mmCIF file of C-alpha atoms in Angstrom:
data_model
loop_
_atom_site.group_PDB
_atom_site.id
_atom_site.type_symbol
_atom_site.label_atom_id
_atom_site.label_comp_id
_atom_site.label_asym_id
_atom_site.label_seq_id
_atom_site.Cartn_x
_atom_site.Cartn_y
_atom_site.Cartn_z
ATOM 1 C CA UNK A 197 -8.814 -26.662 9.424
ATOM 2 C CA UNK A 198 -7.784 -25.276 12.501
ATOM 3 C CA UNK A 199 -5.243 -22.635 13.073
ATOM 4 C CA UNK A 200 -2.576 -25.434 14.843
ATOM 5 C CA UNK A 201 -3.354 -27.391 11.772
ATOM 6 C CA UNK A 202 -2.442 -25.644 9.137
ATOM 7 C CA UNK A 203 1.609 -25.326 9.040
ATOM 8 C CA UNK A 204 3.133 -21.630 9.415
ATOM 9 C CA UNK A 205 3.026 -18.813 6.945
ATOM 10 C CA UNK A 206 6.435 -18.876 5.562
ATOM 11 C CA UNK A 207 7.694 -15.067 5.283
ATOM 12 C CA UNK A 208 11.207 -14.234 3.770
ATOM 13 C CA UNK A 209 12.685 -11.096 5.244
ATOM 14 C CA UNK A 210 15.172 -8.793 3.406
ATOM 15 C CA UNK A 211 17.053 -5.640 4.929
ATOM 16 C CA UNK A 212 20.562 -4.486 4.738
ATOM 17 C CA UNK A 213 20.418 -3.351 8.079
ATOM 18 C CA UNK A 214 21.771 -5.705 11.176
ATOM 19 C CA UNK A 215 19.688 -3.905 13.672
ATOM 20 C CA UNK A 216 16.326 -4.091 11.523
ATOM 21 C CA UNK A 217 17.000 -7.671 10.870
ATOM 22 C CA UNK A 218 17.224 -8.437 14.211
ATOM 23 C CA UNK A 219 13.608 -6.421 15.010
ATOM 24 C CA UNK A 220 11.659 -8.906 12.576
ATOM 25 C CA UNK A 221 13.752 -11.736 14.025
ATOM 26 C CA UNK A 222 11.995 -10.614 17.624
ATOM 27 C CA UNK A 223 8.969 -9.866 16.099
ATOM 28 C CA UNK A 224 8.466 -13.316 14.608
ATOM 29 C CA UNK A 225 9.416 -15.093 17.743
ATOM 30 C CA UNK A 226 7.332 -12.944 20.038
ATOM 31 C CA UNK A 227 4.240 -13.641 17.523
ATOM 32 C CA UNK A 228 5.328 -17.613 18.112
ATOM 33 C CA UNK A 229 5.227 -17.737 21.765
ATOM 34 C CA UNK A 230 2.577 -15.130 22.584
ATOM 35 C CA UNK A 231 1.054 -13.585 19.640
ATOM 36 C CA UNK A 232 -2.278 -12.920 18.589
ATOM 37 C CA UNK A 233 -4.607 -16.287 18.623
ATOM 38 C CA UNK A 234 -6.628 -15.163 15.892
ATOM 39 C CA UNK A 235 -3.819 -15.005 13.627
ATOM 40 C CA UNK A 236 -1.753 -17.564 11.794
ATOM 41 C CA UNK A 237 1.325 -19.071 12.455
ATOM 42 C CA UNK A 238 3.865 -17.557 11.206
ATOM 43 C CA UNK A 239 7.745 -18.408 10.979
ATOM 44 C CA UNK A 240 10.504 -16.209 9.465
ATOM 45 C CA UNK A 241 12.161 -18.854 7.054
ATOM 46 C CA UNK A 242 14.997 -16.754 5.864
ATOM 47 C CA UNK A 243 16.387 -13.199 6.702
ATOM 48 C CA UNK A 244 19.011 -11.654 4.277
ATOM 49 C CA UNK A 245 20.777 -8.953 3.322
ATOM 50 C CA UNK A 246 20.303 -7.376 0.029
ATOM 51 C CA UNK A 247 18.353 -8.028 -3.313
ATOM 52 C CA UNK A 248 20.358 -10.240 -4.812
ATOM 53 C CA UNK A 249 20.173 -12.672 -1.980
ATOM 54 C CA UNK A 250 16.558 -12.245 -2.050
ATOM 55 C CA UNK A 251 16.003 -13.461 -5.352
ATOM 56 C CA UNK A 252 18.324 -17.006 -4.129
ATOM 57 C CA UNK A 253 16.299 -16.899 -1.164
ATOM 58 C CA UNK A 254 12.691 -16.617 -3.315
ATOM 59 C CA UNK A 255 14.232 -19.735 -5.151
ATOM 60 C CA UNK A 256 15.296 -22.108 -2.901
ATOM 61 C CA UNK A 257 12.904 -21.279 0.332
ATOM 62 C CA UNK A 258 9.524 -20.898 -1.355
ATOM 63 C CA UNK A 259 8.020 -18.405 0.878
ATOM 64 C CA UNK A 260 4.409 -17.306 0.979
ATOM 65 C CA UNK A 261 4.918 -13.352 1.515
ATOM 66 C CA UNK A 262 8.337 -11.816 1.025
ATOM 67 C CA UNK A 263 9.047 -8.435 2.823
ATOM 68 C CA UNK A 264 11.221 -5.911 1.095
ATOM 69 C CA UNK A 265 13.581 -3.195 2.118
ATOM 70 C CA UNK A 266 13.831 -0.549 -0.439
ATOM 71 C CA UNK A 267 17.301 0.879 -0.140
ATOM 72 C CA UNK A 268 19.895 -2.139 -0.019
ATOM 73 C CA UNK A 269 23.227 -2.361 -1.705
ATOM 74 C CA UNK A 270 24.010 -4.759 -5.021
ATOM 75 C CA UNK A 271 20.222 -4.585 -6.159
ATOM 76 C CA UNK A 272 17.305 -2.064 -4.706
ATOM 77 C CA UNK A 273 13.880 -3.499 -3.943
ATOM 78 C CA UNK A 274 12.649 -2.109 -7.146
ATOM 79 C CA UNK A 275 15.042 -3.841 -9.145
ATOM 80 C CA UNK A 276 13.643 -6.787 -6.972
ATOM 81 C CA UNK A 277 10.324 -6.186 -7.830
ATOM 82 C CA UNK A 278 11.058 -6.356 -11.679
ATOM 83 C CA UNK A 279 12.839 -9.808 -11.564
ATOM 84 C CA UNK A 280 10.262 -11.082 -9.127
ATOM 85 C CA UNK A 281 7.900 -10.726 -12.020
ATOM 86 C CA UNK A 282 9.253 -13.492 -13.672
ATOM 87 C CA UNK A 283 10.544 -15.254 -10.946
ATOM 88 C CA UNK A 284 7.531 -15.362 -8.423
ATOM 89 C CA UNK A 285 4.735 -13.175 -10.272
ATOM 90 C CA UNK A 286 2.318 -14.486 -7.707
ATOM 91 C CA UNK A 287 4.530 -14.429 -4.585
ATOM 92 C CA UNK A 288 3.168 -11.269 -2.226
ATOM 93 C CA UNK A 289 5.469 -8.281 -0.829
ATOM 94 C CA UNK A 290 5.124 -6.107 1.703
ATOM 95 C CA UNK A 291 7.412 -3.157 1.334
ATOM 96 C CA UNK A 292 9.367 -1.765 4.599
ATOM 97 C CA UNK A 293 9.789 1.771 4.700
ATOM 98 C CA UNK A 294 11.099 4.655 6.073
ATOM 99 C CA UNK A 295 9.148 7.119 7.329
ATOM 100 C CA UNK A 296 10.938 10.296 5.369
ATOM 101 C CA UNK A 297 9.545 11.951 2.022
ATOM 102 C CA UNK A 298 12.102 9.913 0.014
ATOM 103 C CA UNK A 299 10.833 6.921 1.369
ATOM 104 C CA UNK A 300 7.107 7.880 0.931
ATOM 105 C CA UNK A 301 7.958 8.644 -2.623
ATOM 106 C CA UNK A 302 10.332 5.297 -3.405
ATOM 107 C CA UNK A 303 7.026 3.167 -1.737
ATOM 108 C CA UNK A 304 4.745 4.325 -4.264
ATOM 109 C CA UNK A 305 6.755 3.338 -6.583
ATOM 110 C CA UNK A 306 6.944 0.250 -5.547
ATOM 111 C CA UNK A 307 3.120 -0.543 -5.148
ATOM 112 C CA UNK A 308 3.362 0.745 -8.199
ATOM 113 C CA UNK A 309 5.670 -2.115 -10.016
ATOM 114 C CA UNK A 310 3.663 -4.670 -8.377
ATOM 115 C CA UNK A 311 4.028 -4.528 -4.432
ATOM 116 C CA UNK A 312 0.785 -5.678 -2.536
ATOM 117 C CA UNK A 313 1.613 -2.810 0.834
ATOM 118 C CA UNK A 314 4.095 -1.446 2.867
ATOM 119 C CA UNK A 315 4.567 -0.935 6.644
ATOM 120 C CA UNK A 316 6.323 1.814 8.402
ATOM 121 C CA UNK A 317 9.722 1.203 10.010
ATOM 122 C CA UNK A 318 10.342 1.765 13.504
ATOM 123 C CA UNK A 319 11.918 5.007 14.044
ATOM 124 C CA UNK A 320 9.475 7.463 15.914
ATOM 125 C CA UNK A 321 8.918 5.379 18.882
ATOM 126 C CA UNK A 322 10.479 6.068 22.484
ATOM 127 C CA UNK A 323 11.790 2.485 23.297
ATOM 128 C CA UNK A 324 12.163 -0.849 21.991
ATOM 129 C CA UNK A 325 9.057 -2.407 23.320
ATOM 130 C CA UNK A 326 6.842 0.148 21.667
ATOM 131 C CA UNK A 327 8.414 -0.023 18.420
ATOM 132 C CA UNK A 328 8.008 -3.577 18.555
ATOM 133 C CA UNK A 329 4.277 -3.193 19.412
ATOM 134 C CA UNK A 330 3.777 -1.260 16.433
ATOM 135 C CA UNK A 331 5.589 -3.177 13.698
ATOM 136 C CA UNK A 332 3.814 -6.214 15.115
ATOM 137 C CA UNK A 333 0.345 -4.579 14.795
ATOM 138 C CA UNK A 334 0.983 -3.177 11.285
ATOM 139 C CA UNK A 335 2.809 -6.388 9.828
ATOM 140 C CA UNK A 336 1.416 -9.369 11.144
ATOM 141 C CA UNK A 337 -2.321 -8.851 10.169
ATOM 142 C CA UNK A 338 -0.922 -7.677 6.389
ATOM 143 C CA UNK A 339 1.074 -10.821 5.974
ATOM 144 C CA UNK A 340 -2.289 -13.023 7.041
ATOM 145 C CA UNK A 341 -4.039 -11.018 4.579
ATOM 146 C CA UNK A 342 -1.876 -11.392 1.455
ATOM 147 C CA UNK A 343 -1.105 -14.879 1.986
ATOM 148 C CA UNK A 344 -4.454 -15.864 2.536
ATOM 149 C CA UNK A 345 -5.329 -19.093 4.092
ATOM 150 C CA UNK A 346 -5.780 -21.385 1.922
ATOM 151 C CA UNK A 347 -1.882 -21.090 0.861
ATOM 152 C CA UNK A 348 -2.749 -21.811 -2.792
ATOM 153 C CA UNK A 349 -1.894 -19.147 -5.415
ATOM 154 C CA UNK A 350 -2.202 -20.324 -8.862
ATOM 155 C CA UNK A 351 -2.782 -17.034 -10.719
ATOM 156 C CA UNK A 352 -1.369 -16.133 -14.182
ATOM 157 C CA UNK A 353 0.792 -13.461 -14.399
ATOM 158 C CA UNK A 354 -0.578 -10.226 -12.735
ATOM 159 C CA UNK A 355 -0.689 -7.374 -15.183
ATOM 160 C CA UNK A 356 1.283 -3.839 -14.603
ATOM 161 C CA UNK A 357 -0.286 -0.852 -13.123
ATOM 162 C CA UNK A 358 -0.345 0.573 -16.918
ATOM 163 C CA UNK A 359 -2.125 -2.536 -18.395
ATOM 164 C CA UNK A 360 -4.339 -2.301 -15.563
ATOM 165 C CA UNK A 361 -5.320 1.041 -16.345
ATOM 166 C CA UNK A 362 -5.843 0.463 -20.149
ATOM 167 C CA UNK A 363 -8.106 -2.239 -19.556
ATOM 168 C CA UNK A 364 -10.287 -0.742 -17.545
ATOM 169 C CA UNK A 365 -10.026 2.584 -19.837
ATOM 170 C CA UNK A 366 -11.626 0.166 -22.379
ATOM 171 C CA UNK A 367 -14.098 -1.321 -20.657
ATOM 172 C CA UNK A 368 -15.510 2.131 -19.608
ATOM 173 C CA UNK A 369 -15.091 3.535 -23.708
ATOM 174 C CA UNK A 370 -16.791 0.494 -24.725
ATOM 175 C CA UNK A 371 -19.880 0.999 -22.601
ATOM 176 C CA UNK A 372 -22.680 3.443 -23.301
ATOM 177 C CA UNK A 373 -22.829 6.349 -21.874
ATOM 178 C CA UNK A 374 -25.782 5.779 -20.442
ATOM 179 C CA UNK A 375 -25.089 2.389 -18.814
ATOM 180 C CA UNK A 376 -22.342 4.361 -16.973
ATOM 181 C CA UNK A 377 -24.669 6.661 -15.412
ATOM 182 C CA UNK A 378 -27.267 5.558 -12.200
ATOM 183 C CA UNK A 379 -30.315 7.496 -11.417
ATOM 184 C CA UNK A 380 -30.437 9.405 -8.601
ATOM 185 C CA UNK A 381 -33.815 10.190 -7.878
ATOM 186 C CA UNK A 382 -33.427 13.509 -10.070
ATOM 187 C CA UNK A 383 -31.069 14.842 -7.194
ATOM 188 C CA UNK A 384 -27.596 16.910 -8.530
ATOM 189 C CA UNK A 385 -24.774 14.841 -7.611
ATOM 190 C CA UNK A 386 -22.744 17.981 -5.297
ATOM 191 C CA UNK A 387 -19.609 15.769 -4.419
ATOM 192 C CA UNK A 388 -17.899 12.216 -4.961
ATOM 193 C CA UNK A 389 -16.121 10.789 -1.980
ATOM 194 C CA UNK A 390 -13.936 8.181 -2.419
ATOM 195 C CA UNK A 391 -12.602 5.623 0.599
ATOM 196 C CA UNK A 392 -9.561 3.538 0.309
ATOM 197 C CA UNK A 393 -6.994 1.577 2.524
ATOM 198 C CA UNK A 394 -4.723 -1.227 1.358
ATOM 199 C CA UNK A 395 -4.412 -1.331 -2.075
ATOM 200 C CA UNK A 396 -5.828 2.134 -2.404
ATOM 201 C CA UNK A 397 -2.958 3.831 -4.521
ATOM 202 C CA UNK A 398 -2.686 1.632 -7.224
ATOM 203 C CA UNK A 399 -6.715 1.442 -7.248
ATOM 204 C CA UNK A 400 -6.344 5.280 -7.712
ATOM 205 C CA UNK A 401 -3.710 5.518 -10.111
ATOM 206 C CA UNK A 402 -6.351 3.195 -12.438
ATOM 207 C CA UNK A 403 -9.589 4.944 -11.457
ATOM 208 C CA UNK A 404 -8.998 8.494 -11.176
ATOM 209 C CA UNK A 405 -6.798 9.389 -14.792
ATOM 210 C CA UNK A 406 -10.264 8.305 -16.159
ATOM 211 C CA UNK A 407 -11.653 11.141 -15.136
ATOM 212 C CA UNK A 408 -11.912 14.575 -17.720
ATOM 213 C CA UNK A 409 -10.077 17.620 -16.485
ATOM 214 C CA UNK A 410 -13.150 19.197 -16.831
ATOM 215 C CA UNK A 411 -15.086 16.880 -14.068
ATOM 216 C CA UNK A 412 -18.279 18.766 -13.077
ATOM 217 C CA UNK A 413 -18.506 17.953 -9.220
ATOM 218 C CA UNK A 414 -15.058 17.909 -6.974
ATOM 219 C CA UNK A 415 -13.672 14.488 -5.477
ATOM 220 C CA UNK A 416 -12.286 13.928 -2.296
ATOM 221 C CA UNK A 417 -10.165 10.856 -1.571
ATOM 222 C CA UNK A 418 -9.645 9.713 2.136
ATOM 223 C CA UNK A 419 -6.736 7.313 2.544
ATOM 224 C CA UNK A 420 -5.798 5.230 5.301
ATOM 225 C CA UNK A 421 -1.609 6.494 4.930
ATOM 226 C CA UNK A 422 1.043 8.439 7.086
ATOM 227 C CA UNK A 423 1.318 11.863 6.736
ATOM 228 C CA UNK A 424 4.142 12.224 4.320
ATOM 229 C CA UNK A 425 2.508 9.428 1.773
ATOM 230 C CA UNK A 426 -0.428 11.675 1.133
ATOM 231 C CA UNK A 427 1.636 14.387 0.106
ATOM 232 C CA UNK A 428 3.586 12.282 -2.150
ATOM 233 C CA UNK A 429 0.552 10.570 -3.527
ATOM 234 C CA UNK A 430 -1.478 13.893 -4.551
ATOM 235 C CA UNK A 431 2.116 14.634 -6.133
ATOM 236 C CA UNK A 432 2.081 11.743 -8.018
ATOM 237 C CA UNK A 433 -1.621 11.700 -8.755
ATOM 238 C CA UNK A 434 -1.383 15.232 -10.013
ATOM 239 C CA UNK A 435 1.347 14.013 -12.498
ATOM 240 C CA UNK A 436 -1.165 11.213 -14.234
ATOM 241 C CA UNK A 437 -4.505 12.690 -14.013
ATOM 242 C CA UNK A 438 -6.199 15.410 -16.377
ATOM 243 C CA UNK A 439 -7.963 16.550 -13.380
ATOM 244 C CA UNK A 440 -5.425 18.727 -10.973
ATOM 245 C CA UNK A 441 -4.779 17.138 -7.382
ATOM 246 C CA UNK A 442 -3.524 17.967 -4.026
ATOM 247 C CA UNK A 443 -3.224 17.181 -0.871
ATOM 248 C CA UNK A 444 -6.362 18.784 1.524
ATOM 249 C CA UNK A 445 -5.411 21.104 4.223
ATOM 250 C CA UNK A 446 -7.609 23.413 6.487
ATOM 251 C CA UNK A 447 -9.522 26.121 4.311
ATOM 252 C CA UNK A 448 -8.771 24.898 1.140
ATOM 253 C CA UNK A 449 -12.156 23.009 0.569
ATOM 254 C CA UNK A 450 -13.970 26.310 0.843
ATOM 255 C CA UNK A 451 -11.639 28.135 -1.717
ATOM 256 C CA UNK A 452 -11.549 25.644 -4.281
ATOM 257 C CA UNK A 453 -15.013 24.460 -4.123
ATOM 258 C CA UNK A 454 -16.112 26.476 -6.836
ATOM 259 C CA UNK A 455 -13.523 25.314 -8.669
ATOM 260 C CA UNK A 456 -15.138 22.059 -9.382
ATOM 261 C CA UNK A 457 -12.158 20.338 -10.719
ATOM 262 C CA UNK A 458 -10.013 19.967 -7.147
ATOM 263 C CA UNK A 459 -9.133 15.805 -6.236
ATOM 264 C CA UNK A 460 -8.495 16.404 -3.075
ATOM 265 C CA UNK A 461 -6.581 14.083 -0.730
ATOM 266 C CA UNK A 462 -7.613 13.467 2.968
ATOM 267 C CA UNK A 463 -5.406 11.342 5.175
ATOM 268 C CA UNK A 464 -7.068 9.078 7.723
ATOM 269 C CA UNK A 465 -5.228 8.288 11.153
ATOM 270 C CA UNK A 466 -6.118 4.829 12.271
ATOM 271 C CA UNK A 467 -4.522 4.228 15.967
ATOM 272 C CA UNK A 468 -3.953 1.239 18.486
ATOM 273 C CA UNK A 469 -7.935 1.506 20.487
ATOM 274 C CA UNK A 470 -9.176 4.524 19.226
ATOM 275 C CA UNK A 471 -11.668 4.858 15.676
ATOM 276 C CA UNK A 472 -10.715 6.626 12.670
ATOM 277 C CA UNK A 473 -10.299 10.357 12.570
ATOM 278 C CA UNK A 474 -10.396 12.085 9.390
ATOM 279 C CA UNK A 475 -8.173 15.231 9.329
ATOM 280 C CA UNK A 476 -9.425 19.031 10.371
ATOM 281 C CA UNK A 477 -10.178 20.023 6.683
ATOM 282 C CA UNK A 478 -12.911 22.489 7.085
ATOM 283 C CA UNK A 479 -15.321 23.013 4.420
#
């Protein structure tokens, strides 16, 4: 089925703020009369104000992805997030964020409690147009993604981050310990490097308080996240795992890694027609 065949992505907006509101209005319409051909249609079935009109809205519009402010009046989005549980346990959200610590810090908390990704607000862009450009590049793709194409979700309940966590806690006690280990051609294993993007904090917060404080080999994490998220995801990292964890910065590879216990978190800049660069951490 062709992309003019299958009917638009339905997407329920909710911010307390009049000027946001009207950015994802424009960003909608702009992806309707010129946007990106290999994408979906996409139409912006309802745009309101706070949580509690978000959970009406979720009722009476069935939408495919719902994107969530975090700091509204009446009910915050993770108060939404709870109730949506029961409500829509299937239905996708993409988190809208501020780019300040608190924000960093209230988004992980979110993907935490169930929210699929986030996207940056506009704020550090010099005009209109460009901050237009880049909450179209970072949105659109992430709504395709989550609702998928097919536009059937008939999943049971997902479980918490915590069940999560358990279960695959068990599954890794219940195997032997040599099933758990591949060969390597007799080589020491010096380092494990681990890549994530979407999805990659709550992936982390299951896989990494698995690991013993006493790890033998150091672990570095590169994330696809601003700035301020990786400092508030080490934080948070640091505060689950029994192996410590912080955030990498230049020289500190070469004086921990003796340490052999150091998760260290990399952030990884993705831009508009340029590759990925990895930041100057120097080992």
């Amino acid at each position: 089925m062709g992309r003019e065949e299958r009917r638009p992505l339905r997407v329920l907006a909710v911010d307390d703020s009049r000027v946001m509101r009207g950015v994802l209005k424009t960003v909608f319409e702009l992806h309707a009369s010129q946007g990106d051909p290999s994408l979906p249609r996409m139409e912006l079935c309802g745009l309101v104000r706070d949580g509690v009109e978000a959970l009406e809205a979720v009722k009476t519009l069935a939408p495919d992805v719902l994107l969530l402010d975090l700091e509204m009046p009446r009910m915050n989005g993770l108060e939404v997030l709870a109730k949506l549980r029961i409500l829509a346990p299937t239905l996708p959200v993409i988190m809208c964020s501020a780019h300040t610590e608190r924000g960093a810090r209230s988004t992980l908390d979110a993907l935490s409690h169930g929210a699929k990704d986030y996207v940056m607000k506009p704020g550090q862009q010099k005009d209109f147009a460009a901050a237009l450009d880049s909450l179209m590049e970072q949105l659109l793709p992430k709504i395709a993604a989550l609702a998928g194409w097919s536009l059937v979700r008939t999943e049971p309940r997902e479980l918490t981050l915590a069940e999560k966590r358990d279960a695959a806690l068990e599954r890794v006690e219940a195997e032997p310990t040599a099933a758990r280990v591949q060969s390597t051609g007799g080589r020491l294993v010096e380092l494990v490097v681990v890549g994530v993007s979407t999805g990659g904090p709550s992936a982390l917060e299951i896989m990494l308080p698995m690991l013993p404080k006493d790890f033998a080999v150091p672990v570095l994490i590169v994330q696809h996240m601003p700035k301020l998220f990786t400092g508030a995801l080490a934080d948070r990292l640091d505060r689950i795992c029994r192996m410590p964890v912080q955030e990498a910065r230049d020289g500190l590879g070469r004086a921990r890694y003796g340490w052999r216990r150091a998760t260290l978190i990399w952030r990884w800049y993705m831009g508009r027609g340029r590759g990925g660069q990895a930041c100057s951490t120097r080992w």
